[in-house]
XYZ file of C-alpha atoms in Angstrom:
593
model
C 27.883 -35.597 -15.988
C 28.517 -32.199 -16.413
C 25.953 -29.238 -16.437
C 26.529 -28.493 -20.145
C 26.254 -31.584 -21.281
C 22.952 -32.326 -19.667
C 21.574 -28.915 -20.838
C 22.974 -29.996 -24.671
C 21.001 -33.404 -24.167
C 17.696 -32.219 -23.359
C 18.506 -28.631 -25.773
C 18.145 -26.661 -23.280
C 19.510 -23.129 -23.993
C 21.039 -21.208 -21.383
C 22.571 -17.742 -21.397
C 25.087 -17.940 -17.997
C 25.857 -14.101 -18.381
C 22.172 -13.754 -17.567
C 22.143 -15.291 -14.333
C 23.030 -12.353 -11.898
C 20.446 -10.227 -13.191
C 18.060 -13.216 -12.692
C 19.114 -13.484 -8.860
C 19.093 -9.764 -9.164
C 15.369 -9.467 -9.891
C 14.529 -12.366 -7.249
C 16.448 -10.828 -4.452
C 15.260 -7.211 -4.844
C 11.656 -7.683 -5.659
C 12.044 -10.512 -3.170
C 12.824 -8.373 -0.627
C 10.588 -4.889 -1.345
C 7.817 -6.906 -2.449
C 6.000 -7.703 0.792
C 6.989 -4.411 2.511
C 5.214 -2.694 -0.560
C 2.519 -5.296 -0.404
C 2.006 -4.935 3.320
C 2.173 -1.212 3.752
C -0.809 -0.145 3.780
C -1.930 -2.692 6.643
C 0.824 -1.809 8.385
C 0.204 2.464 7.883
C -3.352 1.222 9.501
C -2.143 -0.455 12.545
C 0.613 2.444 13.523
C -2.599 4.409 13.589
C -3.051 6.964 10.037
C -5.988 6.952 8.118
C -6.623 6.273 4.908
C -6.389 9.938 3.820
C -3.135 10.227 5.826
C -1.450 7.156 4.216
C -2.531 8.196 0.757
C -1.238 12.144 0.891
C 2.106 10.253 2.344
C 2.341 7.716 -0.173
C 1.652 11.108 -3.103
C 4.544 12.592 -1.123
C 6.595 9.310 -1.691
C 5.993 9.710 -4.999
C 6.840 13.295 -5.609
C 10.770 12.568 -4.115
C 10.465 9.376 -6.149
C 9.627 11.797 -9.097
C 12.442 13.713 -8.708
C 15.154 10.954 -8.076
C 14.120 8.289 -10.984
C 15.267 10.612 -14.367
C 18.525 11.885 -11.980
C 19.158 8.966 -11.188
C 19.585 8.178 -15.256
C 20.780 11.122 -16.199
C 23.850 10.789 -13.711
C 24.732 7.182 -14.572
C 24.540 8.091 -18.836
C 27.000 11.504 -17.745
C 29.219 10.076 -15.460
C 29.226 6.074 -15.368
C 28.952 5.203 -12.012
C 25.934 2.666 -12.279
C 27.484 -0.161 -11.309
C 28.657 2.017 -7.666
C 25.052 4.060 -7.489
C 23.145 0.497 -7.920
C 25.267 -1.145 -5.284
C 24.376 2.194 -2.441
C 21.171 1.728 -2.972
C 20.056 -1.895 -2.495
C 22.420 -1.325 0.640
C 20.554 0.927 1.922
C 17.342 -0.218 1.483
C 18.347 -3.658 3.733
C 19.976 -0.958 6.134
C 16.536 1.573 6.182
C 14.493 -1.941 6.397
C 16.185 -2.361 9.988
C 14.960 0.955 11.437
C 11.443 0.497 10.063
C 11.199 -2.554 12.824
C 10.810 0.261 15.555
C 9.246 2.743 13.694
C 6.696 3.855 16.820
C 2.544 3.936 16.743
C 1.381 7.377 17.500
C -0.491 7.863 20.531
C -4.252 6.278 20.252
C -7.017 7.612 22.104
C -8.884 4.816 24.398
C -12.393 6.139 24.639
C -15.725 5.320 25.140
C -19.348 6.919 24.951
C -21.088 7.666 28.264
C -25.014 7.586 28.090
C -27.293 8.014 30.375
C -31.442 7.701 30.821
C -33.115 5.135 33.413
C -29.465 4.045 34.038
C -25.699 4.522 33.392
C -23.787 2.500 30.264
C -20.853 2.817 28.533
C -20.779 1.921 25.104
C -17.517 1.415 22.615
C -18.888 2.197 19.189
C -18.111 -0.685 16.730
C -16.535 1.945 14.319
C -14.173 3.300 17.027
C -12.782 -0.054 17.711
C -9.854 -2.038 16.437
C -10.648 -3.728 13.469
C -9.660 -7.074 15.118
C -11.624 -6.986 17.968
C -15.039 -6.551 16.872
C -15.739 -10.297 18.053
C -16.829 -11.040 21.779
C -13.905 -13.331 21.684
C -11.541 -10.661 22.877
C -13.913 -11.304 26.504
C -13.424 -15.385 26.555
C -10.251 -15.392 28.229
C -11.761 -13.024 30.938
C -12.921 -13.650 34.087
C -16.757 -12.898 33.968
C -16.835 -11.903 37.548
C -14.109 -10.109 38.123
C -14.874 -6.468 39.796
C -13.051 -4.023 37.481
C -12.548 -0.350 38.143
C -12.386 2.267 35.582
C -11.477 6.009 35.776
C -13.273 8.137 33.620
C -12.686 12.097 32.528
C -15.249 13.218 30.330
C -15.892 16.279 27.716
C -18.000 18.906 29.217
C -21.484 18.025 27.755
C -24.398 20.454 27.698
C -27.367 18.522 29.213
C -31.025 19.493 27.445
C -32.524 23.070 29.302
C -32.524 21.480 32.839
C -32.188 23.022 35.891
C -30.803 21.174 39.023
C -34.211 19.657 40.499
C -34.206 17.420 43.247
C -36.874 14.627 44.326
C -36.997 13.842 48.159
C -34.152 15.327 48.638
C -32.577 13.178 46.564
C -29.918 13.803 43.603
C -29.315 11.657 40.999
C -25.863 11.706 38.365
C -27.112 14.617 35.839
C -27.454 16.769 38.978
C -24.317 16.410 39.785
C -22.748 16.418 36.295
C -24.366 19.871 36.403
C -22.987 21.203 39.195
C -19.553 20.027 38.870
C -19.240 21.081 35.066
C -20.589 24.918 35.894
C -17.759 25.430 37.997
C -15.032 23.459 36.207
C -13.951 25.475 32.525
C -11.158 23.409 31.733
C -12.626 19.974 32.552
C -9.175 18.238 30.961
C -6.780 19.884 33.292
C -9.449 19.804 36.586
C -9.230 16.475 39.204
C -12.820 16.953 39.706
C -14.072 15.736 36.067
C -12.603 12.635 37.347
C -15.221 9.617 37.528
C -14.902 6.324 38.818
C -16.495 3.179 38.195
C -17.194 -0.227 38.555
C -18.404 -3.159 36.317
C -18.241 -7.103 35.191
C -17.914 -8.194 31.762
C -20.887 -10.530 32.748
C -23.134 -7.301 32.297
C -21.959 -6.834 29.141
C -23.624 -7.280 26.383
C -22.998 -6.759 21.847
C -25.878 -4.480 20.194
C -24.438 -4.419 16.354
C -21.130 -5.244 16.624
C -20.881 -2.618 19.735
C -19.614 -3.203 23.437
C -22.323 -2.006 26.045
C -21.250 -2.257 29.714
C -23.725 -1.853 32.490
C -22.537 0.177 35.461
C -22.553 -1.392 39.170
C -20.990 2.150 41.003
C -20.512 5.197 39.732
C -18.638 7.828 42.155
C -17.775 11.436 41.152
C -15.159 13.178 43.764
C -15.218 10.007 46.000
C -19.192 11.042 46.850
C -20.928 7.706 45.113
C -23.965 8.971 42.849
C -27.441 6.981 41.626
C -27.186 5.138 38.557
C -29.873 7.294 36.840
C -30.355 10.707 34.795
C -34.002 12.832 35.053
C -31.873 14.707 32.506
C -30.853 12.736 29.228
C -26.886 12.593 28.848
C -24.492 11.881 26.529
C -20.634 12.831 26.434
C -17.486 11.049 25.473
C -14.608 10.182 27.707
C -11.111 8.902 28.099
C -11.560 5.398 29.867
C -8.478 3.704 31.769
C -9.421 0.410 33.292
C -8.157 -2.255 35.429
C -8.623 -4.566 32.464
C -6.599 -4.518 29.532
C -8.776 -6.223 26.769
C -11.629 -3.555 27.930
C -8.759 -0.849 27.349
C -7.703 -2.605 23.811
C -11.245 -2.619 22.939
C -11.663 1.084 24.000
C -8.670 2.119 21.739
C -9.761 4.281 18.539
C -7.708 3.016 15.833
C -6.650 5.994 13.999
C -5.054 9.104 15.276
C -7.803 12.183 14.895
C -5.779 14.963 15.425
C -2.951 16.798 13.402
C -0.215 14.229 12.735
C 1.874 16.808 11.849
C 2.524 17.734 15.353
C 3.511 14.094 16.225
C 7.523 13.055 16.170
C 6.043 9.589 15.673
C 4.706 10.711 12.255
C 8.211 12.258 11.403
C 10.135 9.049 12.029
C 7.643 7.245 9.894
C 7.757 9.616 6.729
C 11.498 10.347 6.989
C 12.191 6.555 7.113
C 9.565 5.560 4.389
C 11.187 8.349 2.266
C 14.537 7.167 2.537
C 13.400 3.456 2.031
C 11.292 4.729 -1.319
C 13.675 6.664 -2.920
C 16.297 3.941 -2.937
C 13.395 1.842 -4.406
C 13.085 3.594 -6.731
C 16.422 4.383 -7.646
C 17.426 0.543 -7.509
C 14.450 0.046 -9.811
C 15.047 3.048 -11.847
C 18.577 1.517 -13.068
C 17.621 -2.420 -13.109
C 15.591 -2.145 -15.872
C 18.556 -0.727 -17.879
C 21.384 -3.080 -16.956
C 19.063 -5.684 -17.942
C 18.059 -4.140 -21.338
C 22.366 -3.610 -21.943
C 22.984 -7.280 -21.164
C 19.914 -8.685 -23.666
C 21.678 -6.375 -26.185
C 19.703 -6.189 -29.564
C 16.604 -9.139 -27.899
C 14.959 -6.431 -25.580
C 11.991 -9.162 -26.296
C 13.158 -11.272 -23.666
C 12.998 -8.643 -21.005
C 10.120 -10.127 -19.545
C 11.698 -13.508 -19.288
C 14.097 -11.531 -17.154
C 11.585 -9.580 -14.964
C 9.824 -12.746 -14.553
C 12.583 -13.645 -11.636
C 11.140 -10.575 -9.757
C 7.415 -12.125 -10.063
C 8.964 -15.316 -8.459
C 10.550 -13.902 -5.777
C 8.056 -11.323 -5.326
C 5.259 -14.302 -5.155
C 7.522 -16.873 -2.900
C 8.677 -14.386 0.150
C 4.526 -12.756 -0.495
C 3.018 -16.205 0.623
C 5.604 -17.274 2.994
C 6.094 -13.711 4.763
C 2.313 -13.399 4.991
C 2.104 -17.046 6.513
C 5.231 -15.626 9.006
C 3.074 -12.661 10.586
C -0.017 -14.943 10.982
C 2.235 -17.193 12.571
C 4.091 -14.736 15.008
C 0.537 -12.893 15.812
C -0.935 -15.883 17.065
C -2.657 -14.897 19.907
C -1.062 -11.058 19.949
C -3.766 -8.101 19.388
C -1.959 -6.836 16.563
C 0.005 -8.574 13.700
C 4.398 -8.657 14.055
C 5.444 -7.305 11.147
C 8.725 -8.078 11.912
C 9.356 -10.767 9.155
C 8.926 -8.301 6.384
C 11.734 -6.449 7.727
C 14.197 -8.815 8.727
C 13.987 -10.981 5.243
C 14.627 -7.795 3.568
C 17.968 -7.031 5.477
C 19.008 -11.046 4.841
C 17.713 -10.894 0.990
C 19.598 -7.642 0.571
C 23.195 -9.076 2.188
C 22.510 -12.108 -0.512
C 22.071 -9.598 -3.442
C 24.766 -7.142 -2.888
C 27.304 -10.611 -3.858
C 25.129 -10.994 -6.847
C 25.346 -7.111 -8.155
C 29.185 -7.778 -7.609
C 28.808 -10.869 -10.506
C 26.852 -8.223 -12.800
C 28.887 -7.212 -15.571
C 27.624 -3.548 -16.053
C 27.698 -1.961 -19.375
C 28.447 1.846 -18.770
C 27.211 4.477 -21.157
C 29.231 5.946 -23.656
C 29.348 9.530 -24.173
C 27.044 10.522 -27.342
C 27.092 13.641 -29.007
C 23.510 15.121 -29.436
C 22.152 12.844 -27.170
C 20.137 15.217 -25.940
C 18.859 16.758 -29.331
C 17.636 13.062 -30.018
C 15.701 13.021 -26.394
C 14.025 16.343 -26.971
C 12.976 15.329 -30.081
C 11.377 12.321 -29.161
C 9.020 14.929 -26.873
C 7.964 16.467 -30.796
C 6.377 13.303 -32.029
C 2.355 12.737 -31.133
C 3.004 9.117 -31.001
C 5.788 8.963 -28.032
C 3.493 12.017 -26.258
C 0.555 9.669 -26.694
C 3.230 6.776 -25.149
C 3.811 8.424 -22.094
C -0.120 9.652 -21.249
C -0.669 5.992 -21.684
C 2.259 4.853 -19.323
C 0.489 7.439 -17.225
C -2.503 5.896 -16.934
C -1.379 2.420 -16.702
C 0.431 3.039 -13.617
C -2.184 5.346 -12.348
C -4.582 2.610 -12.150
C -1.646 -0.185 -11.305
C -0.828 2.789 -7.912
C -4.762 1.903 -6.709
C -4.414 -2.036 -6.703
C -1.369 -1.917 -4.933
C -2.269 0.823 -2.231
C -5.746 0.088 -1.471
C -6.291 -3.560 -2.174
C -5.292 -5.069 0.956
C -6.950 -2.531 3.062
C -10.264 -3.303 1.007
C -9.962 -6.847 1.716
C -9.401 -6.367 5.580
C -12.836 -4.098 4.790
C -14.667 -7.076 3.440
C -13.790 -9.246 6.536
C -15.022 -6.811 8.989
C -18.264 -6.647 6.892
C -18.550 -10.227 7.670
C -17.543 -10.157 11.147
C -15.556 -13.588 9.788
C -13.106 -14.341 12.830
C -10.951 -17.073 11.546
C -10.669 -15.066 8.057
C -9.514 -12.070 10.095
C -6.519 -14.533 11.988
C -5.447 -15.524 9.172
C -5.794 -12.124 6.608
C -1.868 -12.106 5.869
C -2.016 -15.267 4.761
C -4.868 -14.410 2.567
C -2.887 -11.368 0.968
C -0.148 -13.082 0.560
C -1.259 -16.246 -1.665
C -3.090 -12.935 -3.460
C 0.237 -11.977 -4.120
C 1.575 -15.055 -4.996
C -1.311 -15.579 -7.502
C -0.210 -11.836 -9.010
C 2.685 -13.036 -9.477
C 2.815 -16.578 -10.161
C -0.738 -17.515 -11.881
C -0.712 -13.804 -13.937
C 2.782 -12.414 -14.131
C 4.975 -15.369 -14.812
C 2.899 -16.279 -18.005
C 2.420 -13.216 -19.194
C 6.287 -12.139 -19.151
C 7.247 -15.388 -20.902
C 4.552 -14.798 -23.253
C 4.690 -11.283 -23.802
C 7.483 -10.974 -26.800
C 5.217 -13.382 -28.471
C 1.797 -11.419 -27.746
C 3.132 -8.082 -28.654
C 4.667 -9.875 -32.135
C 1.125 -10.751 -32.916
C -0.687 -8.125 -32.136
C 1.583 -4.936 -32.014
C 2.913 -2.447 -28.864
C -0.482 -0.088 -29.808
C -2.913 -2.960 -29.180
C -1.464 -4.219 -26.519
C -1.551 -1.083 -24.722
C -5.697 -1.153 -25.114
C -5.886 -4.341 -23.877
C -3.623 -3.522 -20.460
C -6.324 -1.064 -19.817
C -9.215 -3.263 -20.320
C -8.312 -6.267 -18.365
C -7.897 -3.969 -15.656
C -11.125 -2.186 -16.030
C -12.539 -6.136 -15.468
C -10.505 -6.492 -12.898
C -11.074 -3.395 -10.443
C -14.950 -3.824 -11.379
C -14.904 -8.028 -9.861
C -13.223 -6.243 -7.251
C -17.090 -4.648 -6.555
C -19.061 -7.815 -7.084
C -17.741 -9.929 -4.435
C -18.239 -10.332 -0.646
C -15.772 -13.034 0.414
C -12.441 -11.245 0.169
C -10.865 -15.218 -0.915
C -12.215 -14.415 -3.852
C -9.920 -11.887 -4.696
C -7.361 -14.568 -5.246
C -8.850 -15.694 -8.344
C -9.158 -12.365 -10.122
C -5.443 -11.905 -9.393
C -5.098 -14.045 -11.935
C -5.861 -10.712 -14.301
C -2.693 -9.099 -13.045
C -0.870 -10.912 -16.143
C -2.333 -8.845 -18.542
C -2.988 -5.478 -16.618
C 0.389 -5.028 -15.274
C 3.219 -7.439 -16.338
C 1.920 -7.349 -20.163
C 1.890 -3.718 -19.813
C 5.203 -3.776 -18.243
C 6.737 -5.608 -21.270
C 5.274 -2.994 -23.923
C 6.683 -0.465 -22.031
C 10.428 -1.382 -21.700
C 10.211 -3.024 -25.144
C 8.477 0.489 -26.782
C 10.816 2.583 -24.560
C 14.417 0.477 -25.787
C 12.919 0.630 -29.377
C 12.435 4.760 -29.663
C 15.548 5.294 -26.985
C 18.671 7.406 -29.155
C 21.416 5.635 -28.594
C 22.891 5.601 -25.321
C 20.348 7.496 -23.593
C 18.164 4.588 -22.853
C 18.952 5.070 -18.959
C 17.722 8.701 -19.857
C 14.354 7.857 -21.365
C 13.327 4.922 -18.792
C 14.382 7.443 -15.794
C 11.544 9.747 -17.680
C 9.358 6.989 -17.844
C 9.559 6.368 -14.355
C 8.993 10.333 -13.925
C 5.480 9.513 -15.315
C 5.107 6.686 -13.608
C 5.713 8.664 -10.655
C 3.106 11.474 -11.449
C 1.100 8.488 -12.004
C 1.427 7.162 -8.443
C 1.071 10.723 -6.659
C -2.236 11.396 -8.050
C -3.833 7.572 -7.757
C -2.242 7.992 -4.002
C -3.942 11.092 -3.179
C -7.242 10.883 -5.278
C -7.758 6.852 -4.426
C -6.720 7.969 -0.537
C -9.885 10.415 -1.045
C -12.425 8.283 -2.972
C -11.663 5.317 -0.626
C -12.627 7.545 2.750
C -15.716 9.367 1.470
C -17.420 6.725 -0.302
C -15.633 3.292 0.528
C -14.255 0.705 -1.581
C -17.049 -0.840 -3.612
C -18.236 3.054 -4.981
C -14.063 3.985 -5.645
C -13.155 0.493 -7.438
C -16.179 0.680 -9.369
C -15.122 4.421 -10.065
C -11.791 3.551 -11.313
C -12.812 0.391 -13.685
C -14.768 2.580 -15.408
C -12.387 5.303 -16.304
C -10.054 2.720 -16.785
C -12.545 0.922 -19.656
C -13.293 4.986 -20.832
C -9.429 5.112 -21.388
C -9.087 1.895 -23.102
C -11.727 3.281 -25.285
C -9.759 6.361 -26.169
C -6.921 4.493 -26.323
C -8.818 2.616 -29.428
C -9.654 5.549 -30.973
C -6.491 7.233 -31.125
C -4.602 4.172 -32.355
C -7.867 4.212 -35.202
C -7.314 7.638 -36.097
C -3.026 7.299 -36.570
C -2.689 9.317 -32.679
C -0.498 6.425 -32.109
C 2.458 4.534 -34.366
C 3.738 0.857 -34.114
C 7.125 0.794 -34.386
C 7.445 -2.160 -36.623
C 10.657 -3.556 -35.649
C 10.229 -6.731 -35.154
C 13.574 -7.628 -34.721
C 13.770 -5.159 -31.626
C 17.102 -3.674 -33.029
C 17.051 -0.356 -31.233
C 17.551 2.029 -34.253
C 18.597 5.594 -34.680
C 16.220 8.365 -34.516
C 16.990 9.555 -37.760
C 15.555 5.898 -39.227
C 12.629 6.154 -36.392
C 11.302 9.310 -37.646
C 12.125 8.789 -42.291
C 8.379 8.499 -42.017
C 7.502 12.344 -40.237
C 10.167 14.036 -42.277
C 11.884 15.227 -38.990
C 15.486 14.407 -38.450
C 16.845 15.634 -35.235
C 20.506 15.625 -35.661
């Protein structure tokens, strides 16, 4: 039996020329999906902070702003789409390559030196790795083991003490004192220098911190009294003898300029690279699938559904891959991520060759029409709403993850911090598969029934319940379920966008007006990036998600009131024909030929 005839006996209707752009969407998304997903994590465990990776990522976006209406405008003036699209999903498999040995910057491995009745050293539990605040790093360890430890500390002021001795007898904070008056550069001076000796057997775990008792302490080879008349407290750069002491010890984010690093420089100029070709890839799908649905834009979701699929598949079973390859490593191997990218890339670059492009012709006043879309209060009041719909879409995806690897250090939850990829992943998968699957098959139908301007209100409340759940919870597994929202806050919204955008496009400038789409969209991104980056480190991620669902619920509410008051205009073809501006605009008396 043939494949046509089995289709024609159960009715099935299939469009063959659709096919490639299918594969097209699950290969690409396939591939940048769980690098986007898994980004932030891995920003965190190269060493940046929060603040870092979000003023980065609003960098990202500011090239990405740049690049996504160019990259339009130069396929509608001089029809090389097919070429441009081909570079740049090459060279995101090629950038994906280099990212594998993209280098940590250097992490200082410190601890706190205290001393009263007797020496300790204590590694504060917000200092540490984030997987290691569990005295399981120790059960592999030999409890009696003698370990030795070389210590150079900051120079400490002790309280107003002078040198006193008792029967002749001088105990550690006298000789702190003596060697720190006469040392002014204790970093560059060999007698800062301390060593000493312990067992993890003395150790013991006050609130999720490390406290090692002392068993010698020697200063300049002279060994001192493990006791202070004077009370002390400095930190110090530790380097021990054993290496999950040293792991423990390690601060997990850099706290100095990162400017200054060459590490940091690698990182940005290859995440640069690898986000403008996203973009630009992006930029120009969108399009070529829009040309090949011709006059049924409606069934654009049922397209960008394939990128949900393979953006939920390789989420799950990537995440699943680093749990598996960091089994019983200190830090996850992000590895996978990279090297399905380069293998998903070599398997789309045959597909784009299937595509059959459709290359813009060359309109006169094209760009009279596209200025005088920019007149009209209901395409402005389009775009501040694409603004904020992406805006709030830029904190999900940036600071999600690295809320739910929060949550599980707030429980302290071992096996749910082995197995956190795995978690975000089947998060991801339930974005895509249990909310964004649905939602673009059911979107032409939704926005038939209840109109582009409606729709747009309710992308903005489902999110505002969304980011607010996000608050109420304490077991990050949770989160799964909620993704089940992401239908209608981002692939609903997705669908009124591309559908609104194709409807009010002049004709052959549609690559034109989603490029300045994806401008906003951009703007968007840079200011969630560098505001959620903000919000996140001063107050946490409870305070900021609760933050953002409310302005996202105030918006919705504007976004009511200005579709009540006439701020906004349906575009009531319901055949999604994409018409001439002259027959868009009869109604505001404005032709703009």
């Amino acid at each position: 039996l043939s494949l046509n005839y089995i289709l024609k006996m159960f009715n099935i209707h299939f469009n063959r020329k659709l096919i490639p752009i299918k594969l097209n969407y699950f290969f690409l998304f396939g591939c940048i999906g769980p690098i986007i997903g898994f980004l932030p994590t891995i920003a965190k465990q190269l060493g940046y902070s929060v603040t870092t990776y979000g003023i980065t990522m609003t960098f990202m976006s500011i090239i990405s702003m740049v690049l996504s209406p160019a990259a339009g405008i130069i396929v509608d003036r001089f029809r090389v789409k097919k070429k441009l699209f081909f570079i740049v999903i090459l060279l995101i498999g090629v950038i994906s390559f280099f990212f594998i040995f993209v280098p940590k910057v250097p992490l200082e491995v410190g601890v706190e030196m205290k001393c009263d009745s007797e020496i300790i050293l204590i590694v504060r539990a917000d200092n540490v790795q984030q997987n290691t605040h569990d005295t399981s790093i120790f059960n592999n360890e030999k409890k009696d083991e003698l370990i030795t430890c070389k210590l150079i500390c900051q120079n400490t002021k002790l309280c107003d003490h002078q040198v006193n001795k008792l029967n002749n007898q001088s105990d550690f904070s006298d000789y702190w004192m003596t060697t720190t008056q006469n040392i002014k550069n204790i970093n560059e001076n060999d007698h800062n220098r301390i060593d000493v000796t312990l067992k993890l057997k003395d150790m013991e775990q006050i609130e999720s911190s490390y406290v090692f008792h002392l068993l010698s302490i020697e200063i300049n080879g002279t060994e001192i009294p493990l006791t202070c008349k004077c009370h002390l407290k400095t930190f110090c750069h530790i380097t021990c003898s054993n290496e999950a002491i040293m792991h423990a010890a390690t601060i997990p984010t850099y706290r100095g300029n990162v400017l200054n690093l060459y590490q940091f420089w690698i990182f940005f100029f290859i995440l640069s690279t690898i986000s403008a070709c996203m973009v630009t890839a992006t930029t120009l799908q969108n399009p070529i699938c829009l040309d090949l649905l011709e006059d049924k834009p409606e069934d654009f979701g049922k397209q960008k559904c394939w990128a949900s699929i393979g953006w939920g598949i390789f989420s799950i079973f990537i995440g699943w891959l680093v749990d598996w390859f960091s089994v019983n490593k200190n830090e996850k191997e992000y590895s996978p991520v990279f090297y399905s990218c380069i293998l998903l890339t070599i398997c789309n670059l045959f597909v784009i060759y299937k595509i059959k492009m459709v290359e813009t012709k060359k309109s006169e006043g094209k760009w009279k029409n596209v200025y005088g879309l920019f007149t009209k209060h209901y395409v402005i009041a389009f775009y501040v709403w694409s603004i904020f719909d992406n805006f709030f879409h830029t904190i999900v995806t940036h600071f999600l993850f690295w809320y739910m690897e929060d949550l599980v250090l707030v429980n302290n939850d071992h096996k749910q911090r082995a197995w956190i990829k795995t978690l975000q992943g089947l998060a991801q998968g339930v974005q895509c598969f249990g909310g964004e699957i649905p939602f673009y098959f059911w979107s032409g139908w939704i926005i038939r029934k209840m109109g582009h301007i409606n729709c747009m209100a309710l992308v903005l409340g489902s999110m505002a319940i969304r980011m607010y759940l996000y608050t109420v919870i304490w077991n990050p597994a949770w989160i799964i379920a909620i993704e089940l929202l992401n239908g209608i806050s981002y692939a609903l919204g997705q669908s009124v966008k591309m559908s609104y955008a194709k409807i009010m496009s002049p004709k052959d400038a549609t690559n034109t007006i989603i490029g300045i789409i994806v401008f906003f969209d951009c703007i968007a991104e840079s200011l969630g990036s560098l505001l959620g980056s903000y919000l996140f480190d001063s107050y946490g991620g409870v305070w900021s998600f609760r933050f953002f669902a409310y302005s996202s619920a105030f918006m919705c509410f504007l976004n009511i009131l200005s579709n009540r008051f006439g701020l906004t205009k349906e575009l009531t073809n319901f055949n999604f024909v994409t018409v001439s501006m002259i027959e868009n605009n009869k109604d505001d008396d404005d032709e703009l030929h």
